[in-house]
mmCIF file of C-alpha atoms in Angstrom:
data_model
loop_
_atom_site.group_PDB
_atom_site.id
_atom_site.type_symbol
_atom_site.label_atom_id
_atom_site.label_comp_id
_atom_site.label_asym_id
_atom_site.label_seq_id
_atom_site.Cartn_x
_atom_site.Cartn_y
_atom_site.Cartn_z
ATOM 1 C CA MET M 1 -248.453 -12.742 -67.461
ATOM 2 C CA PRO M 2 -246.463 -15.776 -68.342
ATOM 3 C CA ILE M 3 -245.104 -17.904 -65.453
ATOM 4 C CA ALA M 4 -241.447 -18.733 -65.581
ATOM 5 C CA ARG M 5 -240.902 -22.568 -65.535
ATOM 6 C CA PRO M 6 -237.856 -24.140 -63.895
ATOM 7 C CA THR M 7 -235.251 -25.021 -66.410
ATOM 8 C CA GLY M 8 -234.272 -28.293 -64.623
ATOM 9 C CA ARG M 9 -230.690 -27.313 -64.227
ATOM 10 C CA ILE M 10 -229.056 -27.705 -60.813
ATOM 11 C CA HIS M 11 -226.552 -25.262 -59.624
ATOM 12 C CA GLU M 12 -223.036 -26.543 -60.173
ATOM 13 C CA ALA M 13 -222.025 -26.169 -56.516
ATOM 14 C CA ALA M 14 -225.051 -28.141 -55.343
ATOM 15 C CA TRP M 15 -224.346 -30.911 -57.897
ATOM 16 C CA THR M 16 -220.738 -31.328 -56.750
ATOM 17 C CA SER M 17 -221.847 -31.462 -53.126
ATOM 18 C CA GLY M 18 -224.387 -34.171 -53.896
ATOM 19 C CA ILE M 19 -221.892 -36.321 -55.770
ATOM 20 C CA ARG M 20 -219.464 -35.965 -52.869
ATOM 21 C CA GLU M 21 -222.121 -37.127 -50.412
ATOM 22 C CA LEU M 22 -222.886 -40.170 -52.557
ATOM 23 C CA THR M 23 -219.255 -41.336 -53.089
ATOM 24 C CA GLU M 24 -217.792 -40.905 -49.576
ATOM 25 C CA PRO M 25 -219.576 -43.968 -48.036
ATOM 26 C CA TRP M 26 -218.271 -46.166 -50.884
ATOM 27 C CA LYS M 27 -214.751 -44.966 -50.285
ATOM 28 C CA GLY M 28 -214.947 -46.039 -46.634
ATOM 29 C CA ALA M 29 -216.335 -49.438 -47.567
ATOM 30 C CA LEU M 30 -213.628 -49.977 -50.163
ATOM 31 C CA GLY M 31 -210.968 -48.961 -47.633
ATOM 32 C CA CYS M 32 -212.233 -51.452 -45.048
ATOM 33 C CA LEU M 33 -212.358 -54.162 -47.683
ATOM 34 C CA GLY M 34 -208.776 -53.420 -48.717
ATOM 35 C CA VAL M 35 -207.522 -53.607 -45.135
ATOM 36 C CA ALA M 36 -209.326 -56.928 -44.632
ATOM 37 C CA VAL M 37 -207.811 -58.355 -47.813
ATOM 38 C CA PHE M 38 -204.360 -57.178 -46.723
ATOM 39 C CA PHE M 39 -204.634 -58.880 -43.332
ATOM 40 C CA ALA M 40 -205.989 -62.052 -44.929
ATOM 41 C CA MET M 41 -203.067 -62.162 -47.360
ATOM 42 C CA THR M 42 -200.582 -61.568 -44.543
ATOM 43 C CA ILE M 43 -202.027 -64.373 -42.429
ATOM 44 C CA GLY M 44 -202.119 -66.661 -45.458
ATOM 45 C CA ILE M 45 -198.491 -66.004 -46.339
ATOM 46 C CA ILE M 46 -197.359 -66.613 -42.743
ATOM 47 C CA SER M 47 -199.397 -69.833 -42.546
ATOM 48 C CA TRP M 48 -198.076 -70.994 -45.895
ATOM 49 C CA GLN M 49 -194.495 -70.407 -44.815
ATOM 50 C CA ALA M 50 -195.098 -72.263 -41.554
ATOM 51 C CA LEU M 51 -196.665 -75.213 -43.350
ATOM 52 C CA GLU M 52 -194.052 -75.285 -46.073
ATOM 53 C CA GLN M 53 -191.175 -75.171 -43.554
ATOM 54 C CA PRO M 54 -189.593 -78.657 -43.411
ATOM 55 C CA PRO M 55 -189.882 -80.485 -40.065
ATOM 56 C CA GLU M 56 -186.141 -81.205 -40.115
ATOM 57 C CA GLU M 57 -183.389 -78.602 -40.328
ATOM 58 C CA TRP M 58 -179.760 -79.311 -41.143
ATOM 59 C CA MET M 59 -177.289 -78.262 -38.473
ATOM 60 C CA LEU M 60 -174.054 -79.931 -39.546
ATOM 61 C CA ARG M 61 -173.120 -81.813 -42.710
ATOM 62 C CA GLY M 62 -170.254 -84.201 -43.284
ATOM 63 C CA GLN M 63 -169.256 -86.259 -46.302
ATOM 64 C CA ALA M 64 -171.371 -89.359 -45.605
ATOM 65 C CA SER M 65 -173.740 -88.184 -42.858
ATOM 66 C CA GLY M 66 -175.084 -85.129 -41.070
ATOM 67 C CA MET M 67 -176.825 -83.894 -37.928
ATOM 68 C CA LEU M 68 -180.370 -82.493 -38.152
ATOM 69 C CA TRP M 69 -182.894 -80.967 -35.768
ATOM 70 C CA ASP M 70 -186.348 -82.599 -35.750
ATOM 71 C CA ARG M 71 -188.893 -79.859 -34.910
ATOM 72 C CA ARG M 72 -191.765 -82.251 -34.251
ATOM 73 C CA ARG M 73 -189.991 -84.406 -31.667
ATOM 74 C CA GLY M 74 -187.379 -81.951 -30.420
ATOM 75 C CA ALA M 75 -184.574 -84.388 -31.218
ATOM 76 C CA LEU M 76 -181.169 -84.508 -32.861
ATOM 77 C CA LEU M 77 -180.910 -86.907 -35.798
ATOM 78 C CA LEU M 78 -177.818 -88.489 -37.307
ATOM 79 C CA ARG M 79 -178.790 -89.150 -40.920
ATOM 80 C CA ALA M 80 -176.881 -90.826 -43.714
ATOM 81 C CA LEU M 81 -176.347 -88.929 -46.946
ATOM 82 C CA PRO M 82 -177.854 -88.495 -49.395
ATOM 83 C CA MET M 83 -181.130 -88.314 -47.415
ATOM 84 C CA GLY M 84 -180.986 -91.799 -45.984
ATOM 85 C CA ARG M 85 -182.901 -93.013 -42.962
ATOM 86 C CA PRO M 86 -181.940 -91.670 -39.512
ATOM 87 C CA LEU M 87 -179.247 -93.764 -37.862
ATOM 88 C CA VAL M 88 -179.388 -92.305 -34.355
ATOM 89 C CA SER M 89 -182.005 -90.134 -32.636
ATOM 90 C CA ILE M 90 -181.019 -88.088 -29.565
ATOM 91 C CA THR M 91 -184.169 -86.824 -27.877
ATOM 92 C CA VAL M 92 -183.795 -83.645 -25.844
ATOM 93 C CA GLY M 93 -185.549 -84.286 -22.547
ATOM 94 C CA SER M 94 -186.505 -81.798 -19.834
ATOM 95 C CA VAL M 95 -185.389 -78.585 -21.484
ATOM 96 C CA PRO M 96 -186.684 -75.349 -19.903
ATOM 97 C CA ALA M 97 -188.949 -74.502 -22.843
ATOM 98 C CA SER M 98 -192.268 -76.317 -23.152
ATOM 99 C CA GLU M 99 -191.511 -76.887 -26.825
ATOM 100 C CA PRO M 100 -187.861 -76.808 -27.923
ATOM 101 C CA PRO M 101 -187.439 -73.928 -30.392
ATOM 102 C CA PRO M 102 -185.662 -74.309 -33.717
ATOM 103 C CA PRO M 103 -181.935 -74.000 -33.171
ATOM 104 C CA ARG M 104 -180.026 -70.823 -33.931
ATOM 105 C CA ASP M 105 -176.402 -71.544 -34.629
ATOM 106 C CA ARG M 106 -174.008 -69.408 -32.610
ATOM 107 C CA CYS M 107 -171.044 -70.896 -34.452
ATOM 108 C CA TRP M 108 -172.383 -70.284 -37.962
ATOM 109 C CA GLN M 109 -169.029 -68.910 -39.107
ATOM 110 C CA ASP M 110 -167.430 -72.328 -38.457
ATOM 111 C CA GLY M 111 -168.668 -74.995 -40.843
ATOM 112 C CA THR M 112 -167.492 -77.852 -38.604
ATOM 113 C CA GLU M 113 -169.290 -76.840 -35.406
ATOM 114 C CA PHE M 114 -172.805 -76.064 -34.190
ATOM 115 C CA CYS M 115 -173.585 -74.204 -30.928
ATOM 116 C CA TYR M 116 -176.889 -73.448 -29.225
ATOM 117 C CA ALA M 117 -177.918 -72.419 -25.689
ATOM 118 C CA TRP M 118 -181.262 -73.401 -24.141
ATOM 119 C CA GLU M 119 -182.532 -70.292 -22.328
ATOM 120 C CA GLU M 120 -179.056 -69.647 -20.947
ATOM 121 C CA GLU M 121 -179.202 -72.820 -18.847
ATOM 122 C CA ALA M 122 -177.490 -75.445 -20.986
ATOM 123 C CA GLU M 123 -175.283 -75.204 -24.058
ATOM 124 C CA LEU M 124 -175.205 -77.767 -26.840
ATOM 125 C CA ARG M 125 -172.059 -78.016 -28.937
ATOM 126 C CA ILE M 126 -171.780 -80.450 -31.860
ATOM 127 C CA SER M 127 -168.526 -80.643 -33.769
ATOM 128 C CA LEU M 128 -167.268 -82.731 -36.649
ATOM 129 C CA GLN M 129 -164.051 -84.370 -35.493
ATOM 130 C CA PRO M 130 -160.969 -85.064 -37.644
ATOM 131 C CA THR M 131 -161.374 -88.299 -39.562
ATOM 132 C CA PRO M 132 -159.673 -91.127 -37.599
ATOM 133 C CA ALA M 133 -159.699 -93.521 -40.556
ATOM 134 C CA PRO M 134 -160.621 -93.376 -44.243
ATOM 135 C CA GLY M 135 -164.349 -93.592 -44.865
ATOM 136 C CA THR M 136 -165.375 -92.755 -41.295
ATOM 137 C CA GLU M 137 -166.863 -89.688 -39.605
ATOM 138 C CA CYS M 138 -166.966 -88.840 -35.912
ATOM 139 C CA TYR M 139 -169.270 -86.337 -34.207
ATOM 140 C CA SER M 140 -168.699 -84.917 -30.749
ATOM 141 C CA VAL M 141 -171.906 -84.008 -28.852
ATOM 142 C CA ARG M 142 -171.357 -82.068 -25.631
ATOM 143 C CA TRP M 143 -173.814 -80.560 -23.157
ATOM 144 C CA THR M 144 -172.499 -77.927 -20.738
ATOM 145 C CA PRO M 145 -174.485 -76.375 -17.844
ATOM 146 C CA LEU M 146 -174.329 -72.576 -17.908
ATOM 147 C CA ARG M 147 -175.280 -72.152 -14.249
ATOM 148 C CA PRO M 148 -174.019 -73.983 -11.150
ATOM 149 C CA ASP M 149 -177.543 -74.972 -10.101
ATOM 150 C CA VAL M 150 -178.215 -76.803 -13.387
ATOM 151 C CA MET M 151 -177.456 -80.529 -13.437
ATOM 152 C CA LEU M 152 -177.471 -82.428 -16.728
ATOM 153 C CA LYS M 153 -178.115 -86.139 -17.081
ATOM 154 C CA ASP M 154 -177.437 -88.417 -20.047
ATOM 155 C CA CYS M 155 -180.212 -90.977 -20.511
ATOM 156 C CA PHE M 156 -179.942 -93.541 -23.316
ATOM 157 C CA SER M 157 -182.862 -95.442 -24.772
ATOM 158 C CA MET M 158 -181.743 -98.598 -26.585
ATOM 159 C CA ALA M 159 -185.207 -99.565 -27.850
ATOM 160 C CA ASN M 160 -184.879 -101.284 -31.242
ATOM 161 C CA VAL M 161 -181.193 -100.345 -31.397
ATOM 162 C CA SER M 162 -178.200 -102.562 -32.133
ATOM 163 C CA TRP M 163 -175.060 -100.656 -31.291
ATOM 164 C CA TYR M 164 -171.419 -101.507 -31.745
ATOM 165 C CA GLY M 165 -168.279 -99.483 -32.271
ATOM 166 C CA GLY M 166 -167.489 -97.177 -29.427
ATOM 167 C CA ALA M 167 -167.169 -93.817 -27.829
ATOM 168 C CA SER M 168 -164.293 -92.916 -25.554
ATOM 169 C CA LEU M 169 -164.249 -94.529 -22.111
ATOM 170 C CA CYS M 170 -162.602 -92.619 -19.281
ATOM 171 C CA ALA M 171 -162.476 -93.705 -15.634
ATOM 172 C CA GLN M 172 -165.749 -95.576 -15.378
ATOM 173 C CA ARG M 173 -166.732 -95.882 -11.718
ATOM 174 C CA TRP M 174 -168.423 -99.291 -11.705
ATOM 175 C CA PRO M 175 -167.722 -102.065 -12.459
ATOM 176 C CA LEU M 176 -164.850 -101.246 -14.808
ATOM 177 C CA ASN M 177 -162.990 -99.011 -12.388
ATOM 178 C CA SER M 178 -160.117 -97.043 -13.902
ATOM 179 C CA ALA M 179 -160.605 -98.680 -17.309
ATOM 180 C CA GLU M 180 -159.915 -96.343 -20.227
ATOM 181 C CA SER M 181 -159.959 -96.724 -23.990
ATOM 182 C CA PRO M 182 -159.417 -94.239 -26.831
ATOM 183 C CA GLU M 183 -162.250 -92.963 -28.999
ATOM 184 C CA GLN M 184 -163.065 -95.366 -31.832
ATOM 185 C CA PRO M 185 -165.121 -94.743 -34.972
ATOM 186 C CA PHE M 186 -168.654 -96.102 -35.180
ATOM 187 C CA VAL M 187 -168.206 -98.254 -38.280
ATOM 188 C CA SER M 188 -171.431 -99.712 -39.596
ATOM 189 C CA GLY M 189 -170.866 -100.081 -43.307
ATOM 190 C CA ASP M 190 -170.929 -98.004 -46.461
ATOM 191 C CA PHE M 191 -173.662 -95.379 -45.991
ATOM 192 C CA SER M 192 -173.852 -94.729 -49.731
ATOM 193 C CA LYS M 193 -174.836 -98.378 -50.363
ATOM 194 C CA ASN M 194 -176.645 -99.108 -47.113
ATOM 195 C CA PRO M 195 -178.051 -95.886 -45.581
ATOM 196 C CA THR M 196 -179.504 -97.721 -42.575
ATOM 197 C CA GLY M 197 -176.098 -98.939 -41.385
ATOM 198 C CA SER M 198 -175.258 -102.522 -40.548
ATOM 199 C CA PRO M 199 -177.149 -104.110 -37.657
ATOM 200 C CA ILE M 200 -176.179 -106.987 -35.420
ATOM 201 C CA TRP M 201 -178.209 -110.105 -36.166
ATOM 202 C CA GLN M 202 -178.538 -112.320 -33.091
ATOM 203 C CA TYR M 203 -178.537 -116.007 -34.000
ATOM 204 C CA ASP M 204 -181.620 -117.587 -32.393
ATOM 205 C CA GLY M 205 -181.651 -120.792 -34.410
ATOM 206 C CA PRO M 206 -181.102 -124.388 -33.285
ATOM 207 C CA VAL M 207 -178.099 -124.928 -30.990
ATOM 208 C CA GLY M 208 -178.360 -128.652 -30.296
ATOM 209 C CA SER M 209 -175.172 -129.511 -32.161
ATOM 210 C CA ALA M 210 -172.392 -127.934 -34.188
ATOM 211 C CA ALA M 211 -173.905 -129.209 -37.437
ATOM 212 C CA LYS M 212 -177.278 -127.609 -36.620
ATOM 213 C CA ILE M 213 -175.623 -124.312 -35.726
ATOM 214 C CA LYS M 214 -173.657 -124.291 -38.949
ATOM 215 C CA ARG M 215 -176.777 -124.988 -41.027
ATOM 216 C CA GLY M 216 -178.715 -122.362 -39.094
ATOM 217 C CA LEU M 217 -176.066 -119.687 -39.645
ATOM 218 C CA ARG M 218 -175.871 -120.495 -43.333
ATOM 219 C CA SER M 219 -179.674 -120.370 -43.663
ATOM 220 C CA LEU M 220 -179.849 -117.015 -41.862
ATOM 221 C CA ALA M 221 -177.110 -115.604 -44.093
ATOM 222 C CA ARG M 222 -179.017 -116.720 -47.208
ATOM 223 C CA ARG M 223 -182.238 -115.052 -46.033
ATOM 224 C CA LEU M 224 -180.447 -111.794 -45.287
ATOM 225 C CA LYS M 225 -178.749 -111.805 -48.681
ATOM 226 C CA ARG M 226 -182.074 -112.511 -50.370
ATOM 227 C CA HIS M 227 -183.486 -109.350 -48.810
ATOM 228 C CA ARG M 228 -180.317 -107.369 -49.598
ATOM 229 C CA MET M 229 -179.351 -107.116 -45.943
ATOM 230 C CA GLN M 230 -176.033 -108.872 -46.267
ATOM 231 C CA GLU M 231 -174.012 -106.184 -44.470
ATOM 232 C CA GLY M 232 -173.724 -106.611 -40.733
ATOM 233 C CA VAL M 233 -172.649 -108.952 -37.969
ATOM 234 C CA LEU M 234 -173.994 -112.384 -37.049
ATOM 235 C CA ALA M 235 -173.739 -112.666 -33.263
ATOM 236 C CA LEU M 236 -173.296 -116.196 -31.929
ATOM 237 C CA GLY M 237 -174.016 -116.846 -28.259
ATOM 238 C CA GLU M 238 -171.778 -118.588 -25.769
ATOM 239 C CA HIS M 239 -173.330 -122.030 -26.229
ATOM 240 C CA GLY M 240 -173.075 -121.844 -30.013
ATOM 241 C CA THR M 241 -169.481 -120.640 -29.798
ATOM 242 C CA ALA M 242 -168.570 -123.594 -27.582
ATOM 243 C CA ALA M 243 -170.248 -126.017 -30.003
ATOM 244 C CA LEU M 244 -168.398 -124.639 -33.035
ATOM 245 C CA ALA M 245 -165.129 -124.658 -31.093
ATOM 246 C CA THR M 246 -165.645 -128.343 -30.210
ATOM 247 C CA MET M 247 -166.331 -129.213 -33.852
ATOM 248 C CA ASP M 248 -163.238 -127.300 -34.890
ATOM 249 C CA HIS M 249 -161.057 -129.400 -32.603
ATOM 250 C CA VAL M 250 -162.214 -132.753 -34.023
ATOM 251 C CA PRO M 251 -159.330 -134.237 -36.069
ATOM 252 C CA ALA M 252 -159.871 -134.485 -39.822
ATOM 253 C CA GLU M 253 -159.305 -138.276 -39.864
ATOM 254 C CA ARG M 254 -161.961 -138.792 -37.203
ATOM 255 C CA ARG M 255 -164.416 -136.579 -39.117
ATOM 256 C CA LYS M 256 -163.916 -138.665 -42.269
ATOM 257 C CA ARG M 257 -164.221 -141.960 -40.371
ATOM 258 C CA HIS M 258 -167.415 -141.037 -38.514
ATOM 259 C CA GLY M 259 -168.891 -138.823 -41.179
ATOM 260 C CA ALA M 260 -168.710 -135.760 -38.948
ATOM 261 C CA PRO M 261 -169.189 -132.321 -40.513
ATOM 262 C CA HIS M 262 -166.241 -130.246 -41.616
ATOM 263 C CA ALA M 263 -164.823 -127.400 -39.552
ATOM 264 C CA TRP M 264 -166.548 -124.048 -39.613
ATOM 265 C CA ASP M 265 -165.741 -121.889 -42.645
ATOM 266 C CA PRO M 266 -166.527 -118.145 -42.291
ATOM 267 C CA ALA M 267 -166.807 -117.892 -46.090
ATOM 268 C CA MET M 268 -170.248 -119.510 -45.736
ATOM 269 C CA ILE M 269 -171.722 -116.245 -44.448
ATOM 270 C CA PHE M 270 -169.571 -113.713 -46.349
ATOM 271 C CA PRO M 271 -169.894 -110.685 -46.556
ATOM 272 C CA LEU M 272 -171.564 -110.940 -43.136
ATOM 273 C CA ARG M 273 -169.121 -110.931 -40.258
ATOM 274 C CA LEU M 274 -169.185 -113.209 -37.221
ATOM 275 C CA SER M 275 -168.978 -112.357 -33.545
ATOM 276 C CA ILE M 276 -168.446 -115.066 -30.928
ATOM 277 C CA THR M 277 -169.199 -114.984 -27.208
ATOM 278 C CA LEU M 278 -167.023 -116.159 -24.323
ATOM 279 C CA SER M 279 -167.180 -115.880 -20.547
ATOM 280 C CA PRO M 280 -164.902 -116.699 -17.596
ATOM 281 C CA TYR M 281 -167.310 -119.498 -16.621
ATOM 282 C CA THR M 282 -166.987 -123.168 -17.563
ATOM 283 C CA SER M 283 -169.619 -125.815 -16.906
ATOM 284 C CA ILE M 284 -168.463 -128.612 -14.597
ATOM 285 C CA ALA M 285 -169.828 -131.062 -17.204
ATOM 286 C CA ALA M 286 -167.789 -129.533 -20.032
ATOM 287 C CA PRO M 287 -164.878 -131.596 -21.393
ATOM 288 C CA LEU M 288 -162.605 -128.576 -20.958
ATOM 289 C CA PHE M 289 -163.211 -128.434 -17.194
ATOM 290 C CA LEU M 290 -162.896 -132.192 -16.746
ATOM 291 C CA HIS M 291 -159.679 -132.271 -18.775
ATOM 292 C CA LEU M 292 -158.033 -129.573 -16.657
ATOM 293 C CA LEU M 293 -159.302 -131.220 -13.482
ATOM 294 C CA ARG M 294 -157.729 -134.552 -14.469
ATOM 295 C CA ASP M 295 -154.456 -132.747 -15.134
ATOM 296 C CA GLY M 296 -154.524 -131.323 -11.618
ATOM 297 C CA GLU M 297 -154.985 -127.724 -12.795
ATOM 298 C CA THR M 298 -157.430 -126.808 -10.044
ATOM 299 C CA GLY M 299 -155.711 -123.437 -9.649
ATOM 300 C CA TYR M 300 -157.214 -122.329 -12.964
ATOM 301 C CA TRP M 301 -160.550 -121.755 -11.194
ATOM 302 C CA LEU M 302 -161.573 -119.757 -8.164
ATOM 303 C CA SER M 303 -161.173 -122.274 -5.365
ATOM 304 C CA LEU M 304 -161.558 -122.875 -1.651
ATOM 305 C CA GLN M 305 -158.667 -124.147 0.441
ATOM 306 C CA PRO M 306 -159.555 -127.068 2.731
ATOM 307 C CA ARG M 307 -158.939 -126.547 6.429
ATOM 308 C CA TYR M 308 -156.671 -129.543 6.870
ATOM 309 C CA GLY M 309 -154.602 -129.290 3.734
ATOM 310 C CA GLY M 310 -154.909 -131.124 0.460
ATOM 311 C CA CYS M 311 -155.984 -130.007 -3.012
ATOM 312 C CA SER M 312 -158.039 -126.877 -3.448
ATOM 313 C CA ILE M 313 -161.730 -127.283 -4.262
ATOM 314 C CA PRO M 314 -163.221 -125.247 -7.158
ATOM 315 C CA LEU M 315 -165.810 -122.719 -6.001
ATOM 316 C CA LEU M 316 -168.996 -123.594 -7.867
ATOM 317 C CA THR M 317 -171.506 -120.953 -8.894
ATOM 318 C CA THR M 318 -174.488 -120.679 -11.242
ATOM 319 C CA TRP M 319 -174.168 -119.135 -14.699
ATOM 320 C CA LYS M 320 -177.066 -119.194 -17.184
ATOM 321 C CA GLY M 321 -178.770 -121.995 -15.271
ATOM 322 C CA GLN M 322 -175.724 -124.277 -15.130
ATOM 323 C CA LEU M 323 -173.348 -125.158 -12.301
ATOM 324 C CA CYS M 324 -170.004 -123.664 -13.304
ATOM 325 C CA ALA M 325 -166.505 -122.846 -12.144
ATOM 326 C CA ARG M 326 -165.085 -119.362 -12.670
ATOM 327 C CA LEU M 327 -161.677 -118.453 -14.044
ATOM 328 C CA ASN M 328 -159.073 -117.566 -11.403
ATOM 329 C CA ILE M 329 -158.034 -114.150 -12.645
ATOM 330 C CA THR M 330 -155.205 -113.926 -10.090
ATOM 331 C CA ASN M 331 -153.435 -116.987 -11.513
ATOM 332 C CA GLU M 332 -151.063 -115.784 -14.253
ATOM 333 C CA ALA M 333 -150.925 -119.202 -15.907
ATOM 334 C CA ALA M 334 -154.725 -119.426 -15.979
ATOM 335 C CA LEU M 335 -155.079 -115.898 -17.359
ATOM 336 C CA SER M 336 -152.473 -116.534 -20.054
ATOM 337 C CA TRP M 337 -154.229 -119.772 -21.024
ATOM 338 C CA TYR M 338 -157.606 -118.009 -21.194
ATOM 339 C CA LEU M 339 -156.351 -115.161 -23.408
ATOM 340 C CA SER M 340 -154.517 -117.610 -25.673
ATOM 341 C CA ARG M 341 -157.689 -119.678 -26.019
ATOM 342 C CA ALA M 342 -159.701 -116.556 -26.928
ATOM 343 C CA ARG M 343 -157.184 -115.568 -29.618
ATOM 344 C CA GLY M 344 -157.170 -119.112 -30.983
ATOM 345 C CA LEU M 345 -160.959 -119.319 -31.219
ATOM 346 C CA ARG M 346 -161.202 -115.945 -32.927
ATOM 347 C CA HIS M 347 -158.654 -117.056 -35.515
ATOM 348 C CA LYS M 348 -160.035 -120.568 -36.101
ATOM 349 C CA LEU M 349 -163.657 -119.482 -36.353
ATOM 350 C CA GLY M 350 -162.812 -116.403 -38.430
ATOM 351 C CA ALA M 351 -164.617 -114.103 -35.997
ATOM 352 C CA THR M 352 -164.351 -110.349 -36.424
ATOM 353 C CA TYR M 353 -165.487 -109.558 -32.875
ATOM 354 C CA VAL M 354 -165.253 -111.367 -29.537
ATOM 355 C CA ILE M 355 -167.845 -110.558 -26.869
ATOM 356 C CA PHE M 356 -167.006 -111.348 -23.248
ATOM 357 C CA GLU M 357 -169.857 -111.774 -20.782
ATOM 358 C CA GLY M 358 -169.934 -112.371 -17.046
ATOM 359 C CA ALA M 359 -167.240 -109.958 -15.888
ATOM 360 C CA GLU M 360 -169.429 -108.548 -13.119
ATOM 361 C CA GLY M 361 -170.153 -109.892 -9.656
ATOM 362 C CA ASN M 362 -168.162 -111.428 -6.816
ATOM 363 C CA ALA M 363 -168.490 -115.220 -6.618
ATOM 364 C CA PHE M 364 -167.408 -115.275 -2.961
ATOM 365 C CA LEU M 365 -169.823 -112.607 -1.755
ATOM 366 C CA GLU M 366 -172.680 -114.254 -3.643
ATOM 367 C CA GLN M 367 -172.230 -117.270 -1.362
ATOM 368 C CA ALA M 368 -171.679 -115.227 1.803
ATOM 369 C CA MET M 369 -167.946 -115.958 1.889
ATOM 370 C CA SER M 370 -165.084 -113.568 2.502
ATOM 371 C CA PRO M 371 -163.141 -113.086 -0.753
ATOM 372 C CA PRO M 372 -159.350 -112.915 -0.887
ATOM 373 C CA ALA M 373 -157.914 -109.425 -0.461
ATOM 374 C CA GLU M 374 -156.942 -109.218 -4.138
ATOM 375 C CA LEU M 375 -160.550 -109.943 -5.198
ATOM 376 C CA ALA M 376 -162.352 -107.628 -2.783
ATOM 377 C CA GLY M 377 -165.185 -105.518 -4.149
ATOM 378 C CA ASP M 378 -165.108 -105.236 -7.948
ATOM 379 C CA GLN M 379 -161.454 -106.171 -8.359
ATOM 380 C CA TYR M 380 -162.366 -109.208 -10.480
ATOM 381 C CA ALA M 381 -164.092 -107.055 -13.109
ATOM 382 C CA GLU M 382 -161.223 -104.557 -13.095
ATOM 383 C CA MET M 383 -158.518 -107.191 -13.534
ATOM 384 C CA LEU M 384 -160.427 -109.062 -16.241
ATOM 385 C CA ALA M 385 -161.167 -105.849 -18.182
ATOM 386 C CA ALA M 386 -157.500 -104.827 -18.037
ATOM 387 C CA ALA M 387 -156.483 -108.237 -19.397
ATOM 388 C CA LEU M 388 -159.095 -108.306 -22.185
ATOM 389 C CA VAL M 389 -158.011 -104.884 -23.450
ATOM 390 C CA THR M 390 -154.820 -106.554 -24.701
ATOM 391 C CA LEU M 391 -156.882 -108.495 -27.264
ATOM 392 C CA GLY M 392 -157.447 -105.346 -29.358
ATOM 393 C CA ASN M 393 -160.265 -103.056 -30.458
ATOM 394 C CA ALA M 394 -162.445 -105.909 -31.743
ATOM 395 C CA THR M 395 -163.078 -106.979 -28.135
ATOM 396 C CA VAL M 396 -166.429 -106.179 -26.507
ATOM 397 C CA ILE M 397 -166.857 -106.459 -22.727
ATOM 398 C CA SER M 398 -170.506 -106.911 -21.801
ATOM 399 C CA VAL M 399 -171.360 -106.160 -18.178
ATOM 400 C CA GLY M 400 -174.641 -107.166 -16.625
ATOM 401 C CA ALA M 401 -175.566 -109.727 -19.299
#
């Protein structure tokens, strides 16, 4: 009897079940691989966006400059356009957050203002002010506490900074009590030609004589022009100013006879501008002091009255290592003479700015003497500041020099 051999065919249902058992593990593996790839791509895209995000973000743009936020340092930057170097950096100090977040503008609908609040404790508001003069831009930066227990402090770091121009001055408490001045533009040159602004170059050259000072200023101006840094201000100290003023007063005939150098010509340093320095002090060895003393004008200086009558005696004090007399600010004739002399020197030397030093301090109290009632406390600084304001906006009063 023949034996039936298996035909080798598998039942269709069994075949389908076997295929299903073989493919299901691969589907799970492929699914896990797909999820892993998806997460990797997501993380990569987020990292790429974070790395590609610029460290500086524009907050407010003007015509010649703009304000940016520096994410790395947590600072506000005033930058010249187009993409010049930063002119001013305002570092945000002890803000509540450990790392200051990127700013979110609350005043985005207004193109001339930027607003941001730090964790509802302090509000920053930056606005572009109306142009006070052609070619200038003014920014107003204001911090406002949002809670009564929050106290804000303004701290300024002047490291590697030369600053001139001015913000508004309202009711300073010391030593310029009650002194006020309107807001003035910070003018430092043409940003399109010189994005870094125009610095103040302090003259540290030879000051032995007027001729040496003149040669030194001319040499410094040449070096700056050679390096294309001809925009700015050359600041001459008090001693150099006095030397140039003395040379300027030498008559022309005497200069020709003795071979003395010619008077100072500001065209020698053009387009650089010159600033001169004055103070209410005069050395007792200076010809100016001796000349006024011979003329009997002892009332031009702060003086002591002798007990038994006679001429007043100038009160001597030390200024920059020299024995000096100080201008009597309460004497109208002396004050008028001093202001007239300052105007004359600015005109003759062609100076753009006049810096006044030595307004602070009380010469009587420094020597343990009782000052007159009109010069009690900081009255000297107040009266001198009020008088110097009449010289115009190109006047700089330096306190604590």
